[in-house]
Short mmCIF file of the N, C-alpha and C atoms (twelve columns), coordinates in Angstrom:
data_MODEL
# 
_entry.id   MODEL 
# 
loop_
_atom_site.group_PDB 
_atom_site.id 
_atom_site.type_symbol 
_atom_site.label_atom_id 
_atom_site.label_alt_id 
_atom_site.label_comp_id 
_atom_site.label_asym_id 
_atom_site.label_seq_id 
_atom_site.Cartn_x 
_atom_site.Cartn_y 
_atom_site.Cartn_z 
_atom_site.pdbx_PDB_model_num 
ATOM 1   N N  . GLU A 1  20.773 119.077 59.421 1 
ATOM 2   C CA . GLU A 1  22.000 120.078 60.070 1 
ATOM 3   C C  . GLU A 1  20.711 121.324 59.849 1 
ATOM 4   N N  . ALA A 2  18.793 121.734 59.441 1 
ATOM 5   C CA . ALA A 2  18.501 122.022 59.618 1 
ATOM 6   C C  . ALA A 2  17.698 122.530 60.718 1 
ATOM 7   N N  . ILE A 3  17.141 120.589 61.015 1 
ATOM 8   C CA . ILE A 3  16.647 120.529 61.900 1 
ATOM 9   C C  . ILE A 3  16.843 121.090 63.607 1 
ATOM 10  N N  . PHE A 4  18.500 120.523 63.296 1 
ATOM 11  C CA . PHE A 4  19.511 120.861 65.057 1 
ATOM 12  C C  . PHE A 4  19.347 121.903 65.271 1 
ATOM 13  N N  . ALA A 5  19.576 123.266 64.351 1 
ATOM 14  C CA . ALA A 5  19.486 123.948 63.834 1 
ATOM 15  C C  . ALA A 5  18.635 125.555 64.347 1 
ATOM 16  N N  . GLY A 6  16.964 124.720 64.768 1 
ATOM 17  C CA . GLY A 6  15.397 125.185 65.347 1 
ATOM 18  C C  . GLY A 6  14.830 125.229 65.021 1 
ATOM 19  N N  . GLY A 7  15.147 123.963 62.334 1 
ATOM 20  C CA . GLY A 7  13.681 124.460 61.943 1 
ATOM 21  C C  . GLY A 7  12.727 123.508 62.092 1 
ATOM 22  N N  . PHE A 8  11.847 123.037 61.693 1 
ATOM 23  C CA . PHE A 8  10.838 122.731 61.751 1 
ATOM 24  C C  . PHE A 8  10.414 122.029 60.654 1 
ATOM 25  N N  . ALA A 9  10.021 120.896 60.354 1 
ATOM 26  C CA . ALA A 9  8.829  121.163 59.791 1 
ATOM 27  C C  . ALA A 9  7.532  122.044 59.208 1 
ATOM 28  N N  . GLY A 10 7.259  122.571 57.621 1 
ATOM 29  C CA . GLY A 10 5.944  122.556 58.181 1 
ATOM 30  C C  . GLY A 10 5.568  124.484 58.852 1 
ATOM 31  N N  . GLU A 11 6.444  124.420 59.219 1 
ATOM 32  C CA . GLU A 11 6.378  125.601 60.802 1 
ATOM 33  C C  . GLU A 11 7.510  127.336 60.384 1 
ATOM 34  N N  . ASN A 12 6.451  127.335 60.005 1 
ATOM 35  C CA . ASN A 12 7.124  129.435 60.055 1 
ATOM 36  C C  . ASN A 12 8.186  129.507 61.306 1 
ATOM 37  N N  . ASN A 13 9.948  130.176 61.354 1 
ATOM 38  C CA . ASN A 13 9.772  130.357 62.041 1 
ATOM 39  C C  . ASN A 13 11.373 131.935 61.768 1 
ATOM 40  N N  . ASP A 14 10.535 132.555 61.607 1 
ATOM 41  C CA . ASP A 14 12.362 133.315 61.308 1 
ATOM 42  C C  . ASP A 14 13.041 134.089 62.075 1 
ATOM 43  N N  . SER A 15 13.002 132.912 63.450 1 
ATOM 44  C CA . SER A 15 14.172 134.029 64.659 1 
ATOM 45  C C  . SER A 15 15.399 132.595 65.079 1 
ATOM 46  N N  . TYR A 16 15.682 131.842 63.982 1 
ATOM 47  C CA . TYR A 16 17.041 131.899 63.971 1 
ATOM 48  C C  . TYR A 16 17.142 131.584 62.820 1 
ATOM 49  N N  . TRP A 17 19.596 131.180 62.763 1 
ATOM 50  C CA . TRP A 17 20.232 131.104 62.254 1 
ATOM 51  C C  . TRP A 17 19.395 131.332 60.547 1 
ATOM 52  N N  . LEU A 18 18.571 130.467 60.499 1 
ATOM 53  C CA . LEU A 18 19.153 129.998 58.394 1 
ATOM 54  C C  . LEU A 18 18.009 130.866 58.480 1 
ATOM 55  N N  . TYR A 19 17.478 130.936 59.331 1 
ATOM 56  C CA . TYR A 19 16.131 131.824 58.283 1 
ATOM 57  C C  . TYR A 19 16.937 133.446 57.486 1 
ATOM 58  N N  . THR A 20 16.848 133.427 56.308 1 
ATOM 59  C CA . THR A 20 16.855 133.799 54.983 1 
ATOM 60  C C  . THR A 20 15.766 135.168 55.125 1 
ATOM 61  N N  . GLY A 21 14.409 134.617 54.631 1 
ATOM 62  C CA . GLY A 21 14.104 135.435 53.928 1 
ATOM 63  C C  . GLY A 21 13.305 134.655 52.581 1 
ATOM 64  N N  . GLN A 22 14.297 133.893 52.082 1 
ATOM 65  C CA . GLN A 22 14.646 132.785 50.830 1 
ATOM 66  C C  . GLN A 22 14.748 131.251 50.961 1 
ATOM 67  N N  . TYR A 23 13.731 130.936 49.387 1 
ATOM 68  C CA . TYR A 23 14.331 129.617 49.599 1 
ATOM 69  C C  . TYR A 23 15.720 129.040 49.402 1 
ATOM 70  N N  . TYR A 24 16.181 128.078 49.712 1 
ATOM 71  C CA . TYR A 24 17.954 127.395 49.903 1 
ATOM 72  C C  . TYR A 24 17.636 126.435 49.738 1 
ATOM 73  N N  . TRP A 25 18.000 124.993 49.466 1 
ATOM 74  C CA . TRP A 25 18.048 123.536 49.650 1 
ATOM 75  C C  . TRP A 25 19.488 123.876 50.345 1 
ATOM 76  N N  . THR A 26 18.956 122.373 51.493 1 
ATOM 77  C CA . THR A 26 19.960 122.408 52.259 1 
ATOM 78  C C  . THR A 26 21.225 120.900 52.154 1 
ATOM 79  N N  . MET A 27 21.196 119.929 52.420 1 
ATOM 80  C CA . MET A 27 22.779 119.019 52.520 1 
ATOM 81  C C  . MET A 27 22.111 117.283 52.141 1 
ATOM 82  N N  . THR A 28 20.643 117.746 53.085 1 
ATOM 83  C CA . THR A 28 20.009 116.781 53.530 1 
ATOM 84  C C  . THR A 28 19.143 115.829 52.173 1 
ATOM 85  N N  . PRO A 29 19.458 114.952 51.848 1 
ATOM 86  C CA . PRO A 29 19.298 113.844 50.999 1 
ATOM 87  C C  . PRO A 29 17.481 113.443 51.572 1 
ATOM 88  N N  . SER A 30 16.623 113.177 50.474 1 
ATOM 89  C CA . SER A 30 15.579 112.497 51.550 1 
ATOM 90  C C  . SER A 30 14.960 111.316 51.302 1 
ATOM 91  N N  . TYR A 31 15.318 111.157 49.619 1 
ATOM 92  C CA . TYR A 31 14.871 110.657 48.563 1 
ATOM 93  C C  . TYR A 31 14.629 109.929 47.073 1 
ATOM 94  N N  . VAL A 32 14.703 109.712 46.317 1 
ATOM 95  C CA . VAL A 32 14.701 109.535 45.119 1 
ATOM 96  C C  . VAL A 32 12.756 109.129 44.919 1 
ATOM 97  N N  . TYR A 33 12.103 109.898 44.040 1 
ATOM 98  C CA . TYR A 33 11.394 110.073 43.791 1 
ATOM 99  C C  . TYR A 33 11.274 110.035 41.350 1 
ATOM 100 N N  . SER A 34 11.193 109.054 40.822 1 
ATOM 101 C CA . SER A 34 10.247 109.632 39.856 1 
ATOM 102 C C  . SER A 34 11.766 110.082 38.732 1 
ATOM 103 N N  . GLY A 35 13.119 109.045 39.211 1 
ATOM 104 C CA . GLY A 35 14.410 109.735 39.377 1 
ATOM 105 C C  . GLY A 35 14.791 111.369 39.520 1 
ATOM 106 N N  . SER A 36 14.425 112.256 39.721 1 
ATOM 107 C CA . SER A 36 14.508 112.726 40.603 1 
ATOM 108 C C  . SER A 36 14.917 112.805 42.179 1 
ATOM 109 N N  . ALA A 37 15.880 113.841 41.777 1 
ATOM 110 C CA . ALA A 37 16.348 113.648 44.103 1 
ATOM 111 C C  . ALA A 37 16.058 114.437 45.000 1 
ATOM 112 N N  . VAL A 38 14.558 114.314 45.809 1 
ATOM 113 C CA . VAL A 38 14.181 115.089 47.157 1 
ATOM 114 C C  . VAL A 38 14.628 114.973 47.897 1 
ATOM 115 N N  . VAL A 39 14.806 116.721 48.113 1 
ATOM 116 C CA . VAL A 39 16.523 117.409 49.423 1 
ATOM 117 C C  . VAL A 39 15.575 118.777 50.149 1 
ATOM 118 N N  . SER A 40 15.463 118.312 51.213 1 
ATOM 119 C CA . SER A 40 14.887 119.476 51.902 1 
ATOM 120 C C  . SER A 40 15.401 120.738 51.708 1 
ATOM 121 N N  . TYR A 41 14.510 121.677 52.033 1 
ATOM 122 C CA . TYR A 41 14.989 123.303 51.878 1 
ATOM 123 C C  . TYR A 41 14.006 124.014 52.902 1 
ATOM 124 N N  . VAL A 42 14.923 125.129 52.935 1 
ATOM 125 C CA . VAL A 42 14.699 125.876 53.994 1 
ATOM 126 C C  . VAL A 42 13.710 127.114 54.047 1 
ATOM 127 N N  . GLY A 43 12.463 127.616 54.075 1 
ATOM 128 C CA . GLY A 43 11.566 127.779 52.768 1 
ATOM 129 C C  . GLY A 43 11.569 129.494 52.990 1 
ATOM 130 N N  . ASN A 44 10.919 130.390 52.802 1 
ATOM 131 C CA . ASN A 44 10.850 132.001 52.526 1 
ATOM 132 C C  . ASN A 44 10.592 132.148 54.612 1 
ATOM 133 N N  . HIS A 45 9.857  131.920 54.748 1 
ATOM 134 C CA . HIS A 45 9.189  131.632 55.569 1 
ATOM 135 C C  . HIS A 45 9.865  131.405 56.970 1 
ATOM 136 N N  . GLY A 46 11.605 130.284 56.797 1 
ATOM 137 C CA . GLY A 46 12.237 130.133 57.699 1 
ATOM 138 C C  . GLY A 46 11.159 128.849 57.800 1 
ATOM 139 N N  . ASN A 47 10.433 127.578 57.206 1 
ATOM 140 C CA . ASN A 47 10.139 126.581 57.246 1 
ATOM 141 C C  . ASN A 47 10.703 125.648 56.373 1 
ATOM 142 N N  . LEU A 48 10.671 124.285 57.047 1 
ATOM 143 C CA . LEU A 48 11.005 123.298 56.254 1 
ATOM 144 C C  . LEU A 48 10.991 122.839 55.274 1 
ATOM 145 N N  . GLY A 49 10.532 121.898 54.615 1 
ATOM 146 C CA . GLY A 49 10.188 121.375 53.763 1 
ATOM 147 C C  . GLY A 49 11.080 120.466 53.017 1 
ATOM 148 N N  . ASN A 50 10.470 119.227 51.971 1 
ATOM 149 C CA . ASN A 50 11.093 118.725 51.114 1 
ATOM 150 C C  . ASN A 50 11.018 119.580 49.382 1 
ATOM 151 N N  . GLY A 51 12.068 119.194 48.139 1 
ATOM 152 C CA . GLY A 51 11.608 119.755 46.935 1 
ATOM 153 C C  . GLY A 51 12.750 118.444 45.785 1 
ATOM 154 N N  . ALA A 52 11.891 117.997 44.686 1 
ATOM 155 C CA . ALA A 52 12.903 118.046 44.367 1 
ATOM 156 C C  . ALA A 52 13.830 119.039 43.040 1 
ATOM 157 N N  . VAL A 53 14.958 118.649 43.216 1 
ATOM 158 C CA . VAL A 53 15.933 118.677 42.813 1 
ATOM 159 C C  . VAL A 53 16.200 119.706 41.756 1 
ATOM 160 N N  . GLN A 54 14.633 120.334 41.252 1 
ATOM 161 C CA . GLN A 54 14.286 120.832 39.464 1 
ATOM 162 C C  . GLN A 54 14.268 122.017 39.596 1 
ATOM 163 N N  . ALA A 55 13.795 122.388 41.427 1 
ATOM 164 C CA . ALA A 55 13.335 122.651 41.620 1 
ATOM 165 C C  . ALA A 55 14.242 124.545 41.709 1 
ATOM 166 N N  . GLY A 56 14.447 125.653 41.455 1 
ATOM 167 C CA . GLY A 56 15.862 127.238 40.970 1 
ATOM 168 C C  . GLY A 56 16.140 127.017 42.740 1 
ATOM 169 N N  . TYR A 57 16.385 126.582 43.431 1 
ATOM 170 C CA . TYR A 57 16.527 127.607 44.468 1 
ATOM 171 C C  . TYR A 57 18.349 127.792 45.651 1 
ATOM 172 N N  . GLY A 58 18.086 129.232 45.436 1 
ATOM 173 C CA . GLY A 58 19.864 128.358 46.078 1 
ATOM 174 C C  . GLY A 58 20.578 127.214 47.197 1 
ATOM 175 N N  . ALA A 59 20.996 127.490 47.597 1 
ATOM 176 C CA . ALA A 59 22.422 126.204 48.167 1 
ATOM 177 C C  . ALA A 59 22.920 126.353 49.049 1 
ATOM 178 N N  . ARG A 60 23.422 126.474 50.619 1 
ATOM 179 C CA . ARG A 60 23.670 126.831 51.236 1 
ATOM 180 C C  . ARG A 60 24.763 125.482 52.165 1 
ATOM 181 N N  . PRO A 61 25.255 125.116 51.665 1 
ATOM 182 C CA . PRO A 61 26.254 123.458 52.321 1 
ATOM 183 C C  . PRO A 61 26.217 123.992 53.974 1 
ATOM 184 N N  . VAL A 62 26.487 122.792 55.140 1 
ATOM 185 C CA . VAL A 62 27.097 123.543 56.496 1 
ATOM 186 C C  . VAL A 62 27.657 121.879 56.278 1 
ATOM 187 N N  . ILE A 63 28.874 122.087 57.795 1 
ATOM 188 C CA . ILE A 63 29.725 121.256 57.723 1 
ATOM 189 C C  . ILE A 63 29.541 121.489 59.645 1 
ATOM 190 N N  . ASN A 64 29.052 119.946 60.026 1 
ATOM 191 C CA . ASN A 64 28.999 119.587 61.132 1 
ATOM 192 C C  . ASN A 64 30.421 119.353 61.732 1 
ATOM 193 N N  . LEU A 65 30.588 120.290 62.731 1 
ATOM 194 C CA . LEU A 65 31.880 120.283 63.389 1 
ATOM 195 C C  . LEU A 65 32.098 119.025 64.750 1 
ATOM 196 N N  . LYS A 66 32.445 118.603 65.476 1 
ATOM 197 C CA . LYS A 66 32.194 117.822 66.405 1 
ATOM 198 C C  . LYS A 66 33.032 118.938 67.933 1 
ATOM 199 N N  . ALA A 67 32.126 118.921 68.989 1 
ATOM 200 C CA . ALA A 67 31.949 120.349 69.902 1 
ATOM 201 C C  . ALA A 67 33.132 119.906 70.482 1 
ATOM 202 N N  . ASN A 68 34.216 119.129 71.199 1 
ATOM 203 C CA . ASN A 68 35.323 120.143 72.025 1 
ATOM 204 C C  . ASN A 68 36.287 119.802 70.179 1 
ATOM 205 N N  . THR A 69 35.993 119.992 68.847 1 
ATOM 206 C CA . THR A 69 36.866 120.613 67.757 1 
ATOM 207 C C  . THR A 69 37.364 121.969 68.089 1 
ATOM 208 N N  . ASN A 70 39.052 122.084 68.176 1 
ATOM 209 C CA . ASN A 70 40.350 123.380 68.528 1 
ATOM 210 C C  . ASN A 70 39.259 124.424 66.806 1 
ATOM 211 N N  . LEU A 71 39.223 125.261 67.002 1 
ATOM 212 C CA . LEU A 71 38.972 126.793 66.580 1 
ATOM 213 C C  . LEU A 71 39.883 127.044 65.471 1 
ATOM 214 N N  . VAL A 72 41.007 127.241 64.682 1 
ATOM 215 C CA . VAL A 72 41.106 127.566 64.491 1 
ATOM 216 C C  . VAL A 72 41.600 128.443 62.662 1 
ATOM 217 N N  . LEU A 73 40.820 129.678 62.669 1 
ATOM 218 C CA . LEU A 73 40.423 130.407 61.107 1 
ATOM 219 C C  . LEU A 73 41.387 130.992 60.535 1 
ATOM 220 N N  . GLU A 74 41.686 130.425 59.346 1 
ATOM 221 C CA . GLU A 74 42.635 131.257 58.571 1 
ATOM 222 C C  . GLU A 74 41.432 132.226 57.512 1 
ATOM 223 N N  . GLY A 75 41.862 133.416 57.067 1 
ATOM 224 C CA . GLY A 75 41.256 134.003 56.625 1 
ATOM 225 C C  . GLY A 75 40.274 134.774 56.620 1 
ATOM 226 N N  . SER A 76 39.780 135.687 55.642 1 
ATOM 227 C CA . SER A 76 38.663 136.755 55.745 1 
ATOM 228 C C  . SER A 76 36.742 135.940 56.130 1 
ATOM 229 N N  . GLY A 77 37.252 135.516 55.062 1 
ATOM 230 C CA . GLY A 77 35.763 134.487 55.446 1 
ATOM 231 C C  . GLY A 77 35.393 136.146 54.120 1 
ATOM 232 N N  . THR A 78 35.948 136.204 52.860 1 
ATOM 233 C CA . THR A 78 34.690 137.626 52.557 1 
ATOM 234 C C  . THR A 78 33.558 137.651 51.246 1 
ATOM 235 N N  . PRO A 79 32.389 137.669 52.186 1 
ATOM 236 C CA . PRO A 79 31.271 137.039 51.079 1 
ATOM 237 C C  . PRO A 79 31.477 137.330 49.672 1 
ATOM 238 N N  . GLY A 80 30.601 136.321 49.358 1 
ATOM 239 C CA . GLY A 80 30.647 136.685 47.818 1 
ATOM 240 C C  . GLY A 80 32.377 137.179 47.039 1 
ATOM 241 N N  . THR A 81 33.332 136.566 47.285 1 
ATOM 242 C CA . THR A 81 34.941 135.638 46.803 1 
ATOM 243 C C  . THR A 81 35.211 134.541 47.427 1 
ATOM 244 N N  . VAL A 82 35.963 134.072 46.269 1 
ATOM 245 C CA . VAL A 82 37.367 133.235 46.026 1 
ATOM 246 C C  . VAL A 82 38.107 133.509 46.326 1 
ATOM 247 N N  . ASN A 83 38.533 134.783 47.282 1 
ATOM 248 C CA . ASN A 83 39.572 135.064 48.040 1 
ATOM 249 C C  . ASN A 83 39.405 135.396 49.130 1 
ATOM 250 N N  . ASN A 84 40.969 134.085 50.054 1 
ATOM 251 C CA . ASN A 84 41.227 134.532 51.062 1 
ATOM 252 C C  . ASN A 84 39.988 134.820 51.885 1 
ATOM 253 N N  . PRO A 85 39.416 132.392 51.419 1 
ATOM 254 C CA . PRO A 85 38.441 132.158 51.900 1 
ATOM 255 C C  . PRO A 85 39.064 132.050 53.585 1 
ATOM 256 N N  . TYR A 86 37.593 131.115 54.890 1 
ATOM 257 C CA . TYR A 86 38.171 131.277 56.091 1 
ATOM 258 C C  . TYR A 86 38.903 129.328 55.668 1 
ATOM 259 N N  . ILE A 87 39.420 129.139 56.235 1 
ATOM 260 C CA . ILE A 87 40.437 128.035 56.370 1 
ATOM 261 C C  . ILE A 87 39.794 127.140 57.642 1 
ATOM 262 N N  . VAL A 88 39.852 125.978 57.615 1 
ATOM 263 C CA . VAL A 88 39.271 125.117 59.189 1 
ATOM 264 C C  . VAL A 88 40.450 123.897 59.386 1 
ATOM 265 N N  . LYS A 89 41.156 124.599 60.306 1 
ATOM 266 C CA . LYS A 89 42.418 123.684 60.907 1 
ATOM 267 C C  . LYS A 89 42.565 122.733 62.160 1 
# 
């Protein structure tokens, strides 16, 4: 999902919507190595990489919808709360 958004492995990119200036995990698993899950991350410069999940980054899950999906959003989606979340119908 990060590559489709404009991210590239090992290349800095601060001009796409996944760039936040912080490291965070994506939902994309890569492989298992020595008992640790290795997952893709977006780096603090917008670069993509892989790391063992034992590192303390945040997570930003992504949901991909088909292009022809009719979207009806309910709720405010106020960041930082669990009250009145977006609901996709």
